Amino acid sequence: MEIGIEWGISITFIIICAIFDIRKKEIPIFVIILFGCISILFIGISGKRTWADIMYSLAPGGFLLLLSLCTRESIGYGDGMAVLVLGILMGYRGCIVIIIIGFISSAFCALVLLVCGKVKGKSRLPFLPFLAIGLGVFYIAQNNL
């Protein structure tokens, strides 16, 4: 099973972000800028997508940033910015699939934690680890189907 460069960048990026999200409840902007620049350079140089495709791929991250603004950061700005970077690498369709899997897995985890009494209704869970799950499931689906 061959891992492309964009997959390697995506996996490295999401693992670093998930670790920061779990430990500090925030994602450092320098990590997002660094991986965003690397992603744009790689996709731009490789010619795998047109610039129009890259612009479309920013839509899911833009939507999450707008959702962050509307919900007073129930979903953090860092989550939206991380999805912007993932969108560049995975394309908008892949990014949407990753987000949906992330939402479903976070909802399942939240439900289990609520039922077990480990969290209250207003508790906050880091979202990037669930995006990492989404990326992993998407990777497996892409390479086994």
PDB file of C-alpha atoms in Angstrom:
ATOM      1  CA  MET A   1       0.000   0.000   0.000  1.00  0.00           C
ATOM      2  CA  GLU A   2       1.667   3.209  -1.186  1.00  0.00           C
ATOM      3  CA  ILE A   3       1.243   6.428   0.777  1.00  0.00           C
ATOM      4  CA  GLY A   4       1.310   9.508  -1.446  1.00  0.00           C
ATOM      5  CA  ILE A   5       3.047  12.670  -0.343  1.00  0.00           C
ATOM      6  CA  GLU A   6      -0.277  14.452   0.249  1.00  0.00           C
ATOM      7  CA  TRP A   7      -1.361  11.604   2.535  1.00  0.00           C
ATOM      8  CA  GLY A   8       1.916  11.801   4.440  1.00  0.00           C
ATOM      9  CA  ILE A   9       1.563  15.568   4.880  1.00  0.00           C
ATOM     10  CA  SER A  10      -2.099  15.179   5.923  1.00  0.00           C
ATOM     11  CA  ILE A  11      -1.439  12.423   8.448  1.00  0.00           C
ATOM     12  CA  THR A  12       1.529  14.254   9.976  1.00  0.00           C
ATOM     13  CA  PHE A  13      -0.439  17.502  10.153  1.00  0.00           C
ATOM     14  CA  ILE A  14      -3.566  16.017  11.711  1.00  0.00           C
ATOM     15  CA  ILE A  15      -1.618  14.012  14.315  1.00  0.00           C
ATOM     16  CA  ILE A  16       0.355  17.093  15.406  1.00  0.00           C
ATOM     17  CA  CYS A  17      -2.852  19.156  15.578  1.00  0.00           C
ATOM     18  CA  ALA A  18      -4.734  16.421  17.469  1.00  0.00           C
ATOM     19  CA  ILE A  19      -1.975  16.218  20.088  1.00  0.00           C
ATOM     20  CA  PHE A  20      -2.081  19.997  20.603  1.00  0.00           C
ATOM     21  CA  ASP A  21      -5.892  19.945  20.699  1.00  0.00           C
ATOM     22  CA  ILE A  22      -5.951  17.226  23.363  1.00  0.00           C
ATOM     23  CA  ARG A  23      -3.208  18.718  25.538  1.00  0.00           C
ATOM     24  CA  LYS A  24      -3.664  22.480  25.153  1.00  0.00           C
ATOM     25  CA  LYS A  25      -7.201  22.779  23.715  1.00  0.00           C
ATOM     26  CA  GLU A  26      -5.771  24.939  20.915  1.00  0.00           C
ATOM     27  CA  ILE A  27      -3.802  24.540  17.706  1.00  0.00           C
ATOM     28  CA  PRO A  28      -0.774  26.815  17.287  1.00  0.00           C
ATOM     29  CA  ILE A  29      -1.144  29.125  14.304  1.00  0.00           C
ATOM     30  CA  PHE A  30       2.448  28.463  13.224  1.00  0.00           C
ATOM     31  CA  VAL A  31       1.591  24.769  12.689  1.00  0.00           C
ATOM     32  CA  ILE A  32      -1.389  25.703  10.507  1.00  0.00           C
ATOM     33  CA  ILE A  33       0.601  28.285   8.523  1.00  0.00           C
ATOM     34  CA  LEU A  34       3.575  25.920   8.075  1.00  0.00           C
ATOM     35  CA  PHE A  35       1.477  22.990   6.850  1.00  0.00           C
ATOM     36  CA  GLY A  36      -0.771  25.298   4.825  1.00  0.00           C
ATOM     37  CA  CYS A  37       2.257  26.635   2.940  1.00  0.00           C
ATOM     38  CA  ILE A  38       3.693  23.141   2.471  1.00  0.00           C
ATOM     39  CA  SER A  39       0.310  21.950   1.166  1.00  0.00           C
ATOM     40  CA  ILE A  40      -0.113  24.808  -1.294  1.00  0.00           C
ATOM     41  CA  LEU A  41       3.456  24.378  -2.548  1.00  0.00           C
ATOM     42  CA  PHE A  42       3.099  20.622  -2.989  1.00  0.00           C
ATOM     43  CA  ILE A  43      -0.300  20.733  -4.689  1.00  0.00           C
ATOM     44  CA  GLY A  44       0.721  23.722  -6.814  1.00  0.00           C
ATOM     45  CA  ILE A  45       4.014  22.193  -7.957  1.00  0.00           C
ATOM     46  CA  SER A  46       2.630  18.692  -8.495  1.00  0.00           C
ATOM     47  CA  GLY A  47      -0.191  19.984 -10.697  1.00  0.00           C
ATOM     48  CA  LYS A  48      -2.572  17.415  -9.225  1.00  0.00           C
ATOM     49  CA  ARG A  49      -5.357  20.001  -8.984  1.00  0.00           C
ATOM     50  CA  THR A  50      -6.234  23.234 -10.681  1.00  0.00           C
ATOM     51  CA  TRP A  51      -6.250  26.446  -8.684  1.00  0.00           C
ATOM     52  CA  ALA A  52     -10.047  26.499  -9.032  1.00  0.00           C
ATOM     53  CA  ASP A  53     -10.200  23.038  -7.402  1.00  0.00           C
ATOM     54  CA  ILE A  54      -7.987  24.288  -4.584  1.00  0.00           C
ATOM     55  CA  MET A  55     -10.312  27.257  -4.038  1.00  0.00           C
ATOM     56  CA  TYR A  56     -13.347  24.914  -3.921  1.00  0.00           C
ATOM     57  CA  SER A  57     -11.518  22.715  -1.437  1.00  0.00           C
ATOM     58  CA  LEU A  58     -11.345  25.642   0.994  1.00  0.00           C
ATOM     59  CA  ALA A  59     -15.170  25.746   1.252  1.00  0.00           C
ATOM     60  CA  PRO A  60     -15.573  23.105   4.015  1.00  0.00           C
ATOM     61  CA  GLY A  61     -12.989  24.875   6.195  1.00  0.00           C
ATOM     62  CA  GLY A  62     -14.619  28.221   5.461  1.00  0.00           C
ATOM     63  CA  PHE A  63     -17.958  26.747   6.495  1.00  0.00           C
ATOM     64  CA  LEU A  64     -16.487  25.533   9.804  1.00  0.00           C
ATOM     65  CA  LEU A  65     -14.949  28.966  10.421  1.00  0.00           C
ATOM     66  CA  LEU A  66     -18.354  30.556   9.820  1.00  0.00           C
ATOM     67  CA  LEU A  67     -19.914  27.973  12.147  1.00  0.00           C
ATOM     68  CA  SER A  68     -17.283  28.870  14.771  1.00  0.00           C
ATOM     69  CA  LEU A  69     -18.267  32.499  14.515  1.00  0.00           C
ATOM     70  CA  CYS A  70     -22.012  31.770  14.713  1.00  0.00           C
ATOM     71  CA  THR A  71     -21.722  29.362  17.664  1.00  0.00           C
ATOM     72  CA  ARG A  72     -19.259  31.507  19.654  1.00  0.00           C
ATOM     73  CA  GLU A  73     -16.545  28.914  19.176  1.00  0.00           C
ATOM     74  CA  SER A  74     -18.433  25.740  20.072  1.00  0.00           C
ATOM     75  CA  ILE A  75     -16.339  24.529  17.184  1.00  0.00           C
ATOM     76  CA  GLY A  76     -13.050  26.380  17.505  1.00  0.00           C
ATOM     77  CA  TYR A  77     -11.386  28.534  14.891  1.00  0.00           C
ATOM     78  CA  GLY A  78      -8.412  26.163  14.969  1.00  0.00           C
ATOM     79  CA  ASP A  79     -10.671  23.325  13.831  1.00  0.00           C
ATOM     80  CA  GLY A  80     -11.828  25.382  10.856  1.00  0.00           C
ATOM     81  CA  MET A  81      -8.283  26.408   9.947  1.00  0.00           C
ATOM     82  CA  ALA A  82      -7.109  22.799  10.194  1.00  0.00           C
ATOM     83  CA  VAL A  83      -9.906  21.777   7.817  1.00  0.00           C
ATOM     84  CA  LEU A  84      -8.738  24.486   5.387  1.00  0.00           C
ATOM     85  CA  VAL A  85      -5.345  22.763   5.224  1.00  0.00           C
ATOM     86  CA  LEU A  86      -6.916  19.300   4.905  1.00  0.00           C
ATOM     87  CA  GLY A  87      -9.121  20.612   2.107  1.00  0.00           C
ATOM     88  CA  ILE A  88      -6.091  21.711   0.098  1.00  0.00           C
ATOM     89  CA  LEU A  89      -4.595  18.233   0.358  1.00  0.00           C
ATOM     90  CA  MET A  90      -7.688  16.015   0.189  1.00  0.00           C
ATOM     91  CA  GLY A  91      -9.946  18.056  -2.079  1.00  0.00           C
ATOM     92  CA  TYR A  92     -13.397  19.258  -1.125  1.00  0.00           C
ATOM     93  CA  ARG A  93     -15.144  15.887  -1.512  1.00  0.00           C
ATOM     94  CA  GLY A  94     -12.599  14.098   0.639  1.00  0.00           C
ATOM     95  CA  CYS A  95     -12.674  16.900   3.169  1.00  0.00           C
ATOM     96  CA  ILE A  96     -16.463  16.703   3.477  1.00  0.00           C
ATOM     97  CA  VAL A  97     -16.265  12.935   4.023  1.00  0.00           C
ATOM     98  CA  ILE A  98     -13.576  13.414   6.686  1.00  0.00           C
ATOM     99  CA  ILE A  99     -15.677  16.063   8.484  1.00  0.00           C
ATOM    100  CA  ILE A 100     -18.806  13.884   8.424  1.00  0.00           C
ATOM    101  CA  ILE A 101     -16.899  10.905   9.848  1.00  0.00           C
ATOM    102  CA  GLY A 102     -15.378  13.236  12.465  1.00  0.00           C
ATOM    103  CA  PHE A 103     -18.806  14.570  13.489  1.00  0.00           C
ATOM    104  CA  ILE A 104     -20.306  11.083  13.696  1.00  0.00           C
ATOM    105  CA  SER A 105     -17.411   9.677  15.739  1.00  0.00           C
ATOM    106  CA  SER A 106     -17.396  12.701  18.092  1.00  0.00           C
ATOM    107  CA  ALA A 107     -21.170  12.431  18.584  1.00  0.00           C
ATOM    108  CA  PHE A 108     -20.842   8.728  19.385  1.00  0.00           C
ATOM    109  CA  CYS A 109     -18.018   9.390  21.843  1.00  0.00           C
ATOM    110  CA  ALA A 110     -19.948  12.247  23.482  1.00  0.00           C
ATOM    111  CA  LEU A 111     -23.007  10.031  23.852  1.00  0.00           C
ATOM    112  CA  VAL A 112     -20.989   7.255  25.474  1.00  0.00           C
ATOM    113  CA  LEU A 113     -19.305   9.737  27.842  1.00  0.00           C
ATOM    114  CA  LEU A 114     -22.675  11.284  28.764  1.00  0.00           C
ATOM    115  CA  VAL A 115     -24.291   7.913  29.427  1.00  0.00           C
ATOM    116  CA  CYS A 116     -21.330   6.843  31.555  1.00  0.00           C
ATOM    117  CA  GLY A 117     -21.499  10.115  33.495  1.00  0.00           C
ATOM    118  CA  LYS A 118     -17.946  11.145  32.603  1.00  0.00           C
ATOM    119  CA  VAL A 119     -18.997  14.537  31.139  1.00  0.00           C
ATOM    120  CA  LYS A 120     -21.824  17.014  31.543  1.00  0.00           C
ATOM    121  CA  GLY A 121     -23.946  18.531  28.790  1.00  0.00           C
ATOM    122  CA  LYS A 122     -21.785  21.674  28.522  1.00  0.00           C
ATOM    123  CA  SER A 123     -18.456  19.813  28.404  1.00  0.00           C
ATOM    124  CA  ARG A 124     -16.175  20.374  25.431  1.00  0.00           C
ATOM    125  CA  LEU A 125     -14.345  17.670  23.522  1.00  0.00           C
ATOM    126  CA  PRO A 126     -11.367  18.328  21.266  1.00  0.00           C
ATOM    127  CA  PHE A 127     -12.479  17.836  17.651  1.00  0.00           C
ATOM    128  CA  LEU A 128      -9.161  17.265  15.874  1.00  0.00           C
ATOM    129  CA  PRO A 129      -8.721  13.693  17.185  1.00  0.00           C
ATOM    130  CA  PHE A 130     -12.068  12.866  15.554  1.00  0.00           C
ATOM    131  CA  LEU A 131     -10.899  14.466  12.312  1.00  0.00           C
ATOM    132  CA  ALA A 132      -7.855  12.198  12.583  1.00  0.00           C
ATOM    133  CA  ILE A 133     -10.244   9.230  12.817  1.00  0.00           C
ATOM    134  CA  GLY A 134     -12.099  10.596   9.778  1.00  0.00           C
ATOM    135  CA  LEU A 135      -8.842  10.917   7.839  1.00  0.00           C
ATOM    136  CA  GLY A 136      -7.850   7.376   8.800  1.00  0.00           C
ATOM    137  CA  VAL A 137     -11.191   5.909   7.730  1.00  0.00           C
ATOM    138  CA  PHE A 138     -11.058   7.913   4.486  1.00  0.00           C
ATOM    139  CA  TYR A 139      -7.520   6.665   3.821  1.00  0.00           C
ATOM    140  CA  ILE A 140      -8.523   3.041   4.372  1.00  0.00           C
ATOM    141  CA  ALA A 141     -11.596   3.456   2.174  1.00  0.00           C
ATOM    142  CA  GLN A 142      -9.576   5.099  -0.610  1.00  0.00           C
ATOM    143  CA  ASN A 143      -6.915   2.408  -0.615  1.00  0.00           C
ATOM    144  CA  ASN A 144      -9.086  -0.684  -0.180  1.00  0.00           C
ATOM    145  CA  LEU A 145     -11.954   0.007  -2.540  1.00  0.00           C
TER     146      LEU A 145
END
